[in-house]
PDB file of C-alpha atoms and ligand atoms in Angstrom:
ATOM      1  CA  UNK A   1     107.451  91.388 105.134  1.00  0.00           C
ATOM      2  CA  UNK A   2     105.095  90.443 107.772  1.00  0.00           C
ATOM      3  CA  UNK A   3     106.022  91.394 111.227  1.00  0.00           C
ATOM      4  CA  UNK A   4     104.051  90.637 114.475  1.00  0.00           C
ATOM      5  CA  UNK A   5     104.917  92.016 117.453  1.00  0.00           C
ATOM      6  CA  UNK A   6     104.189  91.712 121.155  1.00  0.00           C
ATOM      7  CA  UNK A   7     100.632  90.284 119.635  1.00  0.00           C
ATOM      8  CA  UNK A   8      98.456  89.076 122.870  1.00  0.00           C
ATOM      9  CA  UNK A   9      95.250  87.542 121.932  1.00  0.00           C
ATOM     10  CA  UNK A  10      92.212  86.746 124.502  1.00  0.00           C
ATOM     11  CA  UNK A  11      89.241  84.740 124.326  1.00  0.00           C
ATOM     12  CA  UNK A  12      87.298  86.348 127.413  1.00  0.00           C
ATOM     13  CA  UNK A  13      89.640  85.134 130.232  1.00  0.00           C
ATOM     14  CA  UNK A  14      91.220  82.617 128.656  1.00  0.00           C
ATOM     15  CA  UNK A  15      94.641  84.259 127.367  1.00  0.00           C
ATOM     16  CA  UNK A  16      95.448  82.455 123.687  1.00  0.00           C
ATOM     17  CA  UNK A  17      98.794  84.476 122.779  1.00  0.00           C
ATOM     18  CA  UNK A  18     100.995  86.160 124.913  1.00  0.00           C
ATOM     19  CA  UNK A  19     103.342  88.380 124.401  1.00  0.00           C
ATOM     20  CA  UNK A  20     104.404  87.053 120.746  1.00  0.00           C
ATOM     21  CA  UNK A  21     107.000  88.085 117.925  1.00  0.00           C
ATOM     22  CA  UNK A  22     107.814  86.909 115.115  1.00  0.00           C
ATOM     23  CA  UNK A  23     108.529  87.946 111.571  1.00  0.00           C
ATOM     24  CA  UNK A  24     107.673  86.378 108.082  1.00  0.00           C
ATOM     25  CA  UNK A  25     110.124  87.574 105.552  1.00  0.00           C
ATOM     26  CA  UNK A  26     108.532  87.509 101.386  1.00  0.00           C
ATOM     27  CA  UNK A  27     108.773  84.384  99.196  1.00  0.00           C
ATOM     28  CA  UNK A  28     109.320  82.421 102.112  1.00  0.00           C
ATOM     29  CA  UNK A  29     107.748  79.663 104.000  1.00  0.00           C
ATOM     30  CA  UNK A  30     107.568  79.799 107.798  1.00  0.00           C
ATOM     31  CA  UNK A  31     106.491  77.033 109.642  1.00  0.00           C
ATOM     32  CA  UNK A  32     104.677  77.277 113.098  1.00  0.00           C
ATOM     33  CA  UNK A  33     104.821  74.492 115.149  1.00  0.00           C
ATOM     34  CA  UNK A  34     102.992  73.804 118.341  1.00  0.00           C
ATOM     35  CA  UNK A  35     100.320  71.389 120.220  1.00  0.00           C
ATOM     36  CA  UNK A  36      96.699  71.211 120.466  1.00  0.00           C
ATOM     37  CA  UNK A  37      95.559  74.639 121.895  1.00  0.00           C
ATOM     38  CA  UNK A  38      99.083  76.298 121.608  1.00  0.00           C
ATOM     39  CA  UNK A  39      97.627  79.173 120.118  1.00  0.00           C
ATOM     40  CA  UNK A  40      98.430  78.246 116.408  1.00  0.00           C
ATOM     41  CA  UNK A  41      95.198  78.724 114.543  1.00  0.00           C
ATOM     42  CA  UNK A  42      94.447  81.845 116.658  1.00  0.00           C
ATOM     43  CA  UNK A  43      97.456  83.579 115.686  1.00  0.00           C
ATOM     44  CA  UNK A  44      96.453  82.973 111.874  1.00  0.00           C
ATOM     45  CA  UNK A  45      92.993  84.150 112.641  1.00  0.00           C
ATOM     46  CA  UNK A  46      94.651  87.273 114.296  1.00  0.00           C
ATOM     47  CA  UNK A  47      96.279  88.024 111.042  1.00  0.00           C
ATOM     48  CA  UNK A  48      93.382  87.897 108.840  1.00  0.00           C
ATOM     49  CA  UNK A  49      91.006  89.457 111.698  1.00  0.00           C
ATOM     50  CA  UNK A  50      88.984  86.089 111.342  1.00  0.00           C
ATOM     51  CA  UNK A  51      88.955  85.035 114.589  1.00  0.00           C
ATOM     52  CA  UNK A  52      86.505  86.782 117.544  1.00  0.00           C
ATOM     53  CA  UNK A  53      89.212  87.620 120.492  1.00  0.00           C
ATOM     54  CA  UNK A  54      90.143  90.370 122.161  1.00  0.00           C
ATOM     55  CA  UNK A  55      93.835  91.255 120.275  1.00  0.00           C
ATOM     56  CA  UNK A  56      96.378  93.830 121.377  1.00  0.00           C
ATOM     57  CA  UNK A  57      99.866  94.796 120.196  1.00  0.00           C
ATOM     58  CA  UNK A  58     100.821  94.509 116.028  1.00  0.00           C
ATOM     59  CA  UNK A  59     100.901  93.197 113.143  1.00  0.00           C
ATOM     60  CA  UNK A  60     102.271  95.399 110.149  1.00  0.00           C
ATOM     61  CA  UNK A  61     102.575  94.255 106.450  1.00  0.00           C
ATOM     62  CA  UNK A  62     105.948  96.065 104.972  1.00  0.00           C
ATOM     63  CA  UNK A  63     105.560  98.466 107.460  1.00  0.00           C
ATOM     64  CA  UNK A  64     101.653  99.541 107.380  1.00  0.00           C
ATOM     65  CA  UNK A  65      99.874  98.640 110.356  1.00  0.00           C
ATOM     66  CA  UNK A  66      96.904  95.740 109.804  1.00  0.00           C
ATOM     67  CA  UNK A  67      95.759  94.961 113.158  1.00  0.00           C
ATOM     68  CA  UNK A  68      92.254  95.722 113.117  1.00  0.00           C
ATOM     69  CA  UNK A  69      91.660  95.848 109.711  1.00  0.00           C
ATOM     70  CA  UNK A  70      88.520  94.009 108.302  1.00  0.00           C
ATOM     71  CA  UNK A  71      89.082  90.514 106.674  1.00  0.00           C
ATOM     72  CA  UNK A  72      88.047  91.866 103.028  1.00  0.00           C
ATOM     73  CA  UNK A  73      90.671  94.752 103.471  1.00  0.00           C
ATOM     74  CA  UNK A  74      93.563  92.107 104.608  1.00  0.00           C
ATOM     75  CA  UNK A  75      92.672  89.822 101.840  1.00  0.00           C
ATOM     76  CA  UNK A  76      92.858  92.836  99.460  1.00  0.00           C
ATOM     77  CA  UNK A  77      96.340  93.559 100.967  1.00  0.00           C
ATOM     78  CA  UNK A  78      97.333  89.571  99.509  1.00  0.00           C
ATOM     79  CA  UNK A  79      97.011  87.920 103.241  1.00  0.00           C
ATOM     80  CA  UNK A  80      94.306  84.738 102.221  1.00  0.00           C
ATOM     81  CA  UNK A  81      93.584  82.199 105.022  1.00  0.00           C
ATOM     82  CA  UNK A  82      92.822  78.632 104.314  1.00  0.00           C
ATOM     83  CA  UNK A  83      90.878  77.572 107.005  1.00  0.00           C
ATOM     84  CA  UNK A  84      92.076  74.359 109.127  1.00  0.00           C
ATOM     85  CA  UNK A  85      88.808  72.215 108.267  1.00  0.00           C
ATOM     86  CA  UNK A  86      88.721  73.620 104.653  1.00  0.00           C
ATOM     87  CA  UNK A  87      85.125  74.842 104.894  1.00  0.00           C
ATOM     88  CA  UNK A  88      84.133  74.096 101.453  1.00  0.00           C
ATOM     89  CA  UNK A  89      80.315  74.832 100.413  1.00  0.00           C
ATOM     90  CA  UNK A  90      79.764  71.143 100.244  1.00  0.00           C
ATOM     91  CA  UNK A  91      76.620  71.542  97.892  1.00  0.00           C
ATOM     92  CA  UNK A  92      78.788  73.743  95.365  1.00  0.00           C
ATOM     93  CA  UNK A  93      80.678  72.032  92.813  1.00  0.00           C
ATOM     94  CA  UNK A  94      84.816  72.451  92.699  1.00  0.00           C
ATOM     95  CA  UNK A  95      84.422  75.271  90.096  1.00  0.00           C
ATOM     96  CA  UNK A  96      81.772  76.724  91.762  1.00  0.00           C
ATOM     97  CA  UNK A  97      83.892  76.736  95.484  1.00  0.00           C
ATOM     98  CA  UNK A  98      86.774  77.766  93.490  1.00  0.00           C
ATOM     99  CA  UNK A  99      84.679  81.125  92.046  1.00  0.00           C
ATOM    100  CA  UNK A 100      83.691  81.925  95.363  1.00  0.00           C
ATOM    101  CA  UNK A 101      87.968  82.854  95.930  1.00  0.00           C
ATOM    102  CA  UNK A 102      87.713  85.044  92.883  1.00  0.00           C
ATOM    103  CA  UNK A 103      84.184  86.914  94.659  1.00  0.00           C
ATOM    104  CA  UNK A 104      84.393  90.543  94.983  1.00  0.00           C
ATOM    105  CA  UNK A 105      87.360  90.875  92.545  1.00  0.00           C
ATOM    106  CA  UNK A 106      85.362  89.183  89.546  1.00  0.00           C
ATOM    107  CA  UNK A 107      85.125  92.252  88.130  1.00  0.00           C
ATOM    108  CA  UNK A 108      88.297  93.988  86.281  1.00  0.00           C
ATOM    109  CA  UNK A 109      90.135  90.550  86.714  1.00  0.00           C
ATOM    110  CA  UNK A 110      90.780  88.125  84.628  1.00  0.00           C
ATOM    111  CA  UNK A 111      89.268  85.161  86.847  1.00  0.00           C
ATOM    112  CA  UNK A 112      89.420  82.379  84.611  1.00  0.00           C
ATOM    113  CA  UNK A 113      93.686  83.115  84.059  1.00  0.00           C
ATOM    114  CA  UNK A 114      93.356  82.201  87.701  1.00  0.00           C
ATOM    115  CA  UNK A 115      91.021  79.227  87.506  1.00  0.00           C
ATOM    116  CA  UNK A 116      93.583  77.744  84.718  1.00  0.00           C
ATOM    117  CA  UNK A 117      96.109  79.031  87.042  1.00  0.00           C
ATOM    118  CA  UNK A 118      94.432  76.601  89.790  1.00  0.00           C
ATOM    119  CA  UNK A 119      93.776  73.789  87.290  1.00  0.00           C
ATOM    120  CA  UNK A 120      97.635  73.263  86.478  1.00  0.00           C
ATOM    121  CA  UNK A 121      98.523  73.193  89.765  1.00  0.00           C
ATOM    122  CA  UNK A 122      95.627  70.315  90.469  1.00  0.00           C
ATOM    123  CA  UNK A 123      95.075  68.289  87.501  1.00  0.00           C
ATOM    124  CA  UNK A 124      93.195  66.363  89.848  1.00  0.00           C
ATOM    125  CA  UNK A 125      90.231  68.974  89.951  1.00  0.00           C
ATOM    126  CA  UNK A 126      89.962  69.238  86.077  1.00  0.00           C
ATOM    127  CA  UNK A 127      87.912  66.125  85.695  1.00  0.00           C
ATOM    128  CA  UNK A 128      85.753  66.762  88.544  1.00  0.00           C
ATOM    129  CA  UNK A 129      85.184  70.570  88.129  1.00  0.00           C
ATOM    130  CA  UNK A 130      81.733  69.297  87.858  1.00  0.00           C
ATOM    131  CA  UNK A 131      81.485  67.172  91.282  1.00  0.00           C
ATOM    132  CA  UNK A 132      80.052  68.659  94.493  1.00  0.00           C
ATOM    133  CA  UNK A 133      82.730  69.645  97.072  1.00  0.00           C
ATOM    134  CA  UNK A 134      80.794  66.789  99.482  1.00  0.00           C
ATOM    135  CA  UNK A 135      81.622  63.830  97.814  1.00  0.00           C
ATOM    136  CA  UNK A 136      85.254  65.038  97.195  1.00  0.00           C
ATOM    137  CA  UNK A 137      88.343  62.677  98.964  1.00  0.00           C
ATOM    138  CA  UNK A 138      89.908  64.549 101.936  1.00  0.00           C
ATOM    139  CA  UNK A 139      92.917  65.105  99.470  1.00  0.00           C
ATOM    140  CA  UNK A 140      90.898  66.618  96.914  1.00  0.00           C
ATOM    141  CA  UNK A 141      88.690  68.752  99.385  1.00  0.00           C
ATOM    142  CA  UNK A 142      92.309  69.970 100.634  1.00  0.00           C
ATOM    143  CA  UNK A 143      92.956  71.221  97.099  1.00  0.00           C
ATOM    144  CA  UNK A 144      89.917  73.074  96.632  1.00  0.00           C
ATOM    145  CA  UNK A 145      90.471  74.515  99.623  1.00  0.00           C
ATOM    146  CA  UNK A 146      94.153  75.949  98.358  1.00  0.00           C
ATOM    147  CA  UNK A 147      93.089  76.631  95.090  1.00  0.00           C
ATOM    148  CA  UNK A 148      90.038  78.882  96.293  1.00  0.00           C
ATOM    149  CA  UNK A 149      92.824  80.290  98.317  1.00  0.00           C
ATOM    150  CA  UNK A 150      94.899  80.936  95.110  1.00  0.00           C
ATOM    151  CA  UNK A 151      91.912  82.944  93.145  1.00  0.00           C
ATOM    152  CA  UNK A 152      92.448  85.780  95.415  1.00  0.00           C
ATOM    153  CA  UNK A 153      95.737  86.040  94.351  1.00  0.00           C
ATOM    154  CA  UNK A 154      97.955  85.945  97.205  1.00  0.00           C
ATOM    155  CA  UNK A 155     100.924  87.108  97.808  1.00  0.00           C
ATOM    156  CA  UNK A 156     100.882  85.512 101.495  1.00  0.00           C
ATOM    157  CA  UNK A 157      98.901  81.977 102.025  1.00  0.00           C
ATOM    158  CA  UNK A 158      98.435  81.147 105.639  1.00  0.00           C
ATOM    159  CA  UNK A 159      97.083  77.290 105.961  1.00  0.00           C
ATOM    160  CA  UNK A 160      96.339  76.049 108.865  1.00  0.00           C
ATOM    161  CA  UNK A 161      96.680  72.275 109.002  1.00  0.00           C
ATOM    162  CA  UNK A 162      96.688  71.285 105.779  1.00  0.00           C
ATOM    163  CA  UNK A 163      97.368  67.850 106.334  1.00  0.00           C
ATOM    164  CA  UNK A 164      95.034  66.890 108.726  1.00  0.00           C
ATOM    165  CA  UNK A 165      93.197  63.503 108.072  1.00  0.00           C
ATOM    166  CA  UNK A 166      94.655  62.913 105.373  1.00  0.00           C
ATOM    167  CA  UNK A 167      96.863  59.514 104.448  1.00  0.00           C
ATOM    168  CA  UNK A 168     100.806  59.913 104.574  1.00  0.00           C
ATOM    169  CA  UNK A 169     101.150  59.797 100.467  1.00  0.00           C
ATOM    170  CA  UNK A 170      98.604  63.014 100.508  1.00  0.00           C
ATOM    171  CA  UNK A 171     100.425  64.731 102.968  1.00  0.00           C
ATOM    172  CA  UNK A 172     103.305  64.294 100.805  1.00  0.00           C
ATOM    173  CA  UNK A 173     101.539  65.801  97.666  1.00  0.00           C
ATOM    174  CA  UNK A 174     100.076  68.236  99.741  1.00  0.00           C
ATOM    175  CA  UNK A 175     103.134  69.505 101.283  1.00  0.00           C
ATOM    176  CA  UNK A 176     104.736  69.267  97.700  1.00  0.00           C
ATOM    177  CA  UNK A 177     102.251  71.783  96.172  1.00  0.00           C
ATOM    178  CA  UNK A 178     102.556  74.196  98.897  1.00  0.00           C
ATOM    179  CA  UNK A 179     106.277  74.398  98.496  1.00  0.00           C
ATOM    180  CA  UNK A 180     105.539  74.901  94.067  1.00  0.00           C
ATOM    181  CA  UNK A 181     103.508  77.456  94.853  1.00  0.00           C
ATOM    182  CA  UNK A 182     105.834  79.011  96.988  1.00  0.00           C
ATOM    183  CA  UNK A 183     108.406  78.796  93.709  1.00  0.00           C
ATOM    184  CA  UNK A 184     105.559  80.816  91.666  1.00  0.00           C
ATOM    185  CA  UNK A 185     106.293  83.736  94.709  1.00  0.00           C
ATOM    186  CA  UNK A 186     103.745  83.205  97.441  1.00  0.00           C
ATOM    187  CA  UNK A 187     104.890  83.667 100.760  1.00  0.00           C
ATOM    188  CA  UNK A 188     103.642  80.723 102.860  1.00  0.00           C
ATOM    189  CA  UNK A 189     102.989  80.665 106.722  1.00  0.00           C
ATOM    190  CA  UNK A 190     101.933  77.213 107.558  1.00  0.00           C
ATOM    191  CA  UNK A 191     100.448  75.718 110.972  1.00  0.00           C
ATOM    192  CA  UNK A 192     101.161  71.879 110.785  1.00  0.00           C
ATOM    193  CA  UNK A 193     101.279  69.206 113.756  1.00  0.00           C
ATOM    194  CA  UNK A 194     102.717  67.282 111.314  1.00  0.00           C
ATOM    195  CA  UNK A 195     105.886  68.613 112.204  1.00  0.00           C
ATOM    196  CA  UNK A 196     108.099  66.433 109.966  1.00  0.00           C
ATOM    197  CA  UNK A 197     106.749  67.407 106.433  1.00  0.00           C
ATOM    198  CA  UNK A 198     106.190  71.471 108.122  1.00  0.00           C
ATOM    199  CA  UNK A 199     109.755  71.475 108.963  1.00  0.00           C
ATOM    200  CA  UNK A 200     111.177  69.680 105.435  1.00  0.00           C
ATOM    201  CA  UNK A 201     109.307  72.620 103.725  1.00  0.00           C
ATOM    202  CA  UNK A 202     109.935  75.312 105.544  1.00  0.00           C
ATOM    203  CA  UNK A 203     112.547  77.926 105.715  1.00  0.00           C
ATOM    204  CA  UNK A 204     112.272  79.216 108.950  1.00  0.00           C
ATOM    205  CA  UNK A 205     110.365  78.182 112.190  1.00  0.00           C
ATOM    206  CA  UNK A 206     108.554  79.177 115.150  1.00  0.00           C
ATOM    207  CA  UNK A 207     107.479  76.923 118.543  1.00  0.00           C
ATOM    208  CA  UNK A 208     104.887  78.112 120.174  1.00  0.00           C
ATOM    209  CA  UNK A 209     103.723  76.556 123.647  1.00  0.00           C
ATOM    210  CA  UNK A 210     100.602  78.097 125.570  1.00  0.00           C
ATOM    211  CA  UNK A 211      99.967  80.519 123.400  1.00  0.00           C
ATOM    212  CA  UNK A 212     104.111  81.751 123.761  1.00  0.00           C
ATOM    213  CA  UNK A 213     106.793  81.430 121.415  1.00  0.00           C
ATOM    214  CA  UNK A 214     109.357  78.928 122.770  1.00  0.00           C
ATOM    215  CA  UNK A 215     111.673  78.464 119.899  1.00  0.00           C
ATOM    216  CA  UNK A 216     112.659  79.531 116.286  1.00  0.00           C
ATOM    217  CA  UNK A 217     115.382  78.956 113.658  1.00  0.00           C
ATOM    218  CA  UNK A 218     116.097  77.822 110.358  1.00  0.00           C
ATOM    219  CA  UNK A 219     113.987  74.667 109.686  1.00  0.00           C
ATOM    220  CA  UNK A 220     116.618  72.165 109.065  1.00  0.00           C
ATOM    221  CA  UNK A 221     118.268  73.574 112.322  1.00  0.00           C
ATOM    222  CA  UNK A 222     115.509  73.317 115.125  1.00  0.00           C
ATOM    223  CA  UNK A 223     115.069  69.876 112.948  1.00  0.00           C
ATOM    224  CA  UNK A 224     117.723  68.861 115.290  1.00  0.00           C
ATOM    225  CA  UNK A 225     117.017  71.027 118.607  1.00  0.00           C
ATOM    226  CA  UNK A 226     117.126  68.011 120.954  1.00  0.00           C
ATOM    227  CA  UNK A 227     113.228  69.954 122.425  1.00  0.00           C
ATOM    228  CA  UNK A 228     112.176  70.067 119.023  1.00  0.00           C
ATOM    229  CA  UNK A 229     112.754  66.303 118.440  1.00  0.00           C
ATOM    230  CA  UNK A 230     111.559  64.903 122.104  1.00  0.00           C
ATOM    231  CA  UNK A 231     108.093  67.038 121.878  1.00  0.00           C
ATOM    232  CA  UNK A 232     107.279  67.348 117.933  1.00  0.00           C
ATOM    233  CA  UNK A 233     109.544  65.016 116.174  1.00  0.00           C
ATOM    234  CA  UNK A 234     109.563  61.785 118.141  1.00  0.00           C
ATOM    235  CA  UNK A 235     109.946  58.335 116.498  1.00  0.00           C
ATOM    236  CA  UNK A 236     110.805  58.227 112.576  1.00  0.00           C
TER     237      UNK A 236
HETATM  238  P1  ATP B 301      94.764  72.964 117.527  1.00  0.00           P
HETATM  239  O1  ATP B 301      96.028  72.434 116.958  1.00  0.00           O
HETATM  240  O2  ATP B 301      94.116  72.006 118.471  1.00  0.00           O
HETATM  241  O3  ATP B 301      93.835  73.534 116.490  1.00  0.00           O
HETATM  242  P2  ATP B 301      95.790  75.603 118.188  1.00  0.00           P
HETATM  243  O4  ATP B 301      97.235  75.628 118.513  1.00  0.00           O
HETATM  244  O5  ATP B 301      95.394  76.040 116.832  1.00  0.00           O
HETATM  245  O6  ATP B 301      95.204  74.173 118.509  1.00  0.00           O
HETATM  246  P3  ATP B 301      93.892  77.539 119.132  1.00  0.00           P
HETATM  247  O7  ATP B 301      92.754  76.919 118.412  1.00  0.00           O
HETATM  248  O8  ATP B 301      94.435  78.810 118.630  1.00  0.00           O
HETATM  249  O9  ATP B 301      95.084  76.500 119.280  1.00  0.00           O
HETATM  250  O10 ATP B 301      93.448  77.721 120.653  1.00  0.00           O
HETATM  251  C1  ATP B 301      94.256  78.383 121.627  1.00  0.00           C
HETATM  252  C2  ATP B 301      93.487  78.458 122.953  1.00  0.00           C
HETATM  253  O11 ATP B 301      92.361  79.316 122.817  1.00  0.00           O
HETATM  254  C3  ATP B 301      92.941  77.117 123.410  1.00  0.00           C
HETATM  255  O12 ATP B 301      93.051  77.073 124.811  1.00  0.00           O
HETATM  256  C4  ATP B 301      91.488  77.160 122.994  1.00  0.00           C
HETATM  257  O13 ATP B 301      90.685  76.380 123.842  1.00  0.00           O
HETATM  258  C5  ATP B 301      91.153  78.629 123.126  1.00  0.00           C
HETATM  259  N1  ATP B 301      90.137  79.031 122.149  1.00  0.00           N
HETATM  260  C6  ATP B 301      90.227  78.936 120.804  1.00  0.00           C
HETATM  261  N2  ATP B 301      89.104  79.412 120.201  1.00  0.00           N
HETATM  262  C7  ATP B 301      88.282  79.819 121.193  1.00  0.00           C
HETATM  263  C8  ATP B 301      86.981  80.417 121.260  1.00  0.00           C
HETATM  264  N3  ATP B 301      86.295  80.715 120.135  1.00  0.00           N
HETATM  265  N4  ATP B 301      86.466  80.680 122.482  1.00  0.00           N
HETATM  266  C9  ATP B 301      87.149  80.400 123.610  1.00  0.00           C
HETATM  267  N5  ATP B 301      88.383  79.859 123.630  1.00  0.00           N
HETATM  268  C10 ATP B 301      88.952  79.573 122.450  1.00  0.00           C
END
C-alpha cells in the first residue's frame, strides 16, 4: 500500500500541497480529481521525486519510507510515472520509445516478454513498431506512453491525464486499457479532469482543491456528492 501523509509540497513561495493524506491500497485504482493548478500533477511528481519542489512530511510504500528517494530507486520499488504530455522521443520509433521503459533493467530481464506483453495490450502499435513516435495520433502517442510505462514492470502506474486531447471514443479506449491492466494486478493512481470516465474506473477517490484534499470516497459514491457533480461533473 501506498500511504501519503501530511505531504506539503512548495514551489519557492508558492505552496502546491498542503497538509495532504491519502492512501492507495494494492490492485486498486484511485482516482484524483481536481482543477487546473489544484496540485494534481505535483503530488504525482512528489511520489516519483520527479518534480523540483521543496516537499515535507511522507510518503511510505508498505511501510518503508520513499520520500526523498531518487526517481531510479522509486521506479525500482514498481512506482512508474507516465508523464501528463507523454514525452515521447518523437524521433524514436514506437519500439524504440518502448525500449527506453525496459533501460537500466535490460540486463537479467527478459525485455522482449514485456514488449509482447505491451503489444497484446495495443495491437494498435504492432503495425507501426516501425513509425516515429512524431507522426503517431494523440491516441497512439498515449499508448506508447503506457506501454513504455509497462516495460518497467509496475506494480503501481501513476498517469497523469491520460486523456487529454484526445477525442471522446479514445478516451473511452484509453480509460478501458487502464482498467485491463489494472485486472493483470497493477495498482493505478490516475489524475484525470475528465472526471466522468476517472470516476467510472476508479475504486476510490480523492478531491483536491488548492493544493488540499477536499473530498474522498468510493467512486460511484462521490459520483453523486451533490460538490462533486456542481464543480467536476456538470452537464451529461
Ligand atoms: P493541471 O491540471 O493544470 O495540470 P495540477 O492540478 O496538476 O494542474 P500542478 O501542476 O501540480 O497542478 O500545479 C500546482 C500549483 O503549483 C500551481 O499553482 C502551479 O502554478 C504551481 N507550479 C507547478 N509547477 C511549478 C513550477 N515548476 N514552478 C513554480 N510553480 C509551479
Amino acid at each position: 500500500m501506498l500511504e501519503i501523509s501530511d505531504l506539503s509540497a512548495r514551489y519557492g513561495a508558492i505552496a502546491a500541497l498542503d497538509h495532504v493524506s491519502l492512501r492507495v491500497e494494492n490492485e486498486k485504482v484511485v482516482s484524483l480529481l481536481g482543477s487546473n493548478g489544484a496540485g494534481k500533477s505535483t503530488l504525482l511528481g512528489c511520489i516519483t521525486n520527479s518534480v523540483s519542489c521543496r516537499m515535507q512530511g511522507s510518503i511510505r510504500l508498505d511501510g518503508k519510507e520513499i520520500l526523498g528517494l531518487s526517481t531510479d530507486a522509486i521506479i525500482s520499488r514498481g512506482l512508474v510515472l507516465v508523464p501528463e504530455g507523454r514525452q515521447l522521443f518523437n524521433d524514436l520509433t514506437v519500439e524504440e520509445n518502448l525500449r527506453m521503459g525496459a533501460y537500466g533493467f535490460e540486463h537479467g530481464r527478459k525485455w522482449r516478454t514485456d514488449l509482447e506483453r505491451v503489444y497484446a495490450l495495443f495491437p494498435r502499435l504492432v503495425e507501426r513498431r516501425r513509425q516515429v513516435a512524431a507522426t503517431l495520433s494523440g491516441g497512439e502517442q498515449q499508448m506508447v506512453a503506457i506501454g513504455r510505462a509497462i516495460m518497467a514492470r509496475p506494480r503501481m502506474l501513476l498517469l497523469d491525464e491520460p486523456s487529454l486531447g484526445l477525442a471522446p471514443r479514445l478516451v473511452r479506449e484509453i480509460f478501458n486499457l487502464v482498467r485491463e491492466i489494472n485486472g493483470q494486478g497493477v495498482t493505478v493512481m490516475l489524475v484525470e479532469q475528465n472526471a466522468r470516465q476517472a470516476l467510472r474506473i476508479a475504486d476510490f477517490a480523492y478531491v483536491l482543491e488548492k493544493g488540499r484534499l477536499m473530498g474522498s470516497g468510493p467512486a460511484p459514491i462521490l459520483a453523486k456528492d451533490p460538490h462533486v457533480v456542481s464543480a467536476y461533473l456538470g452537464e451529461e
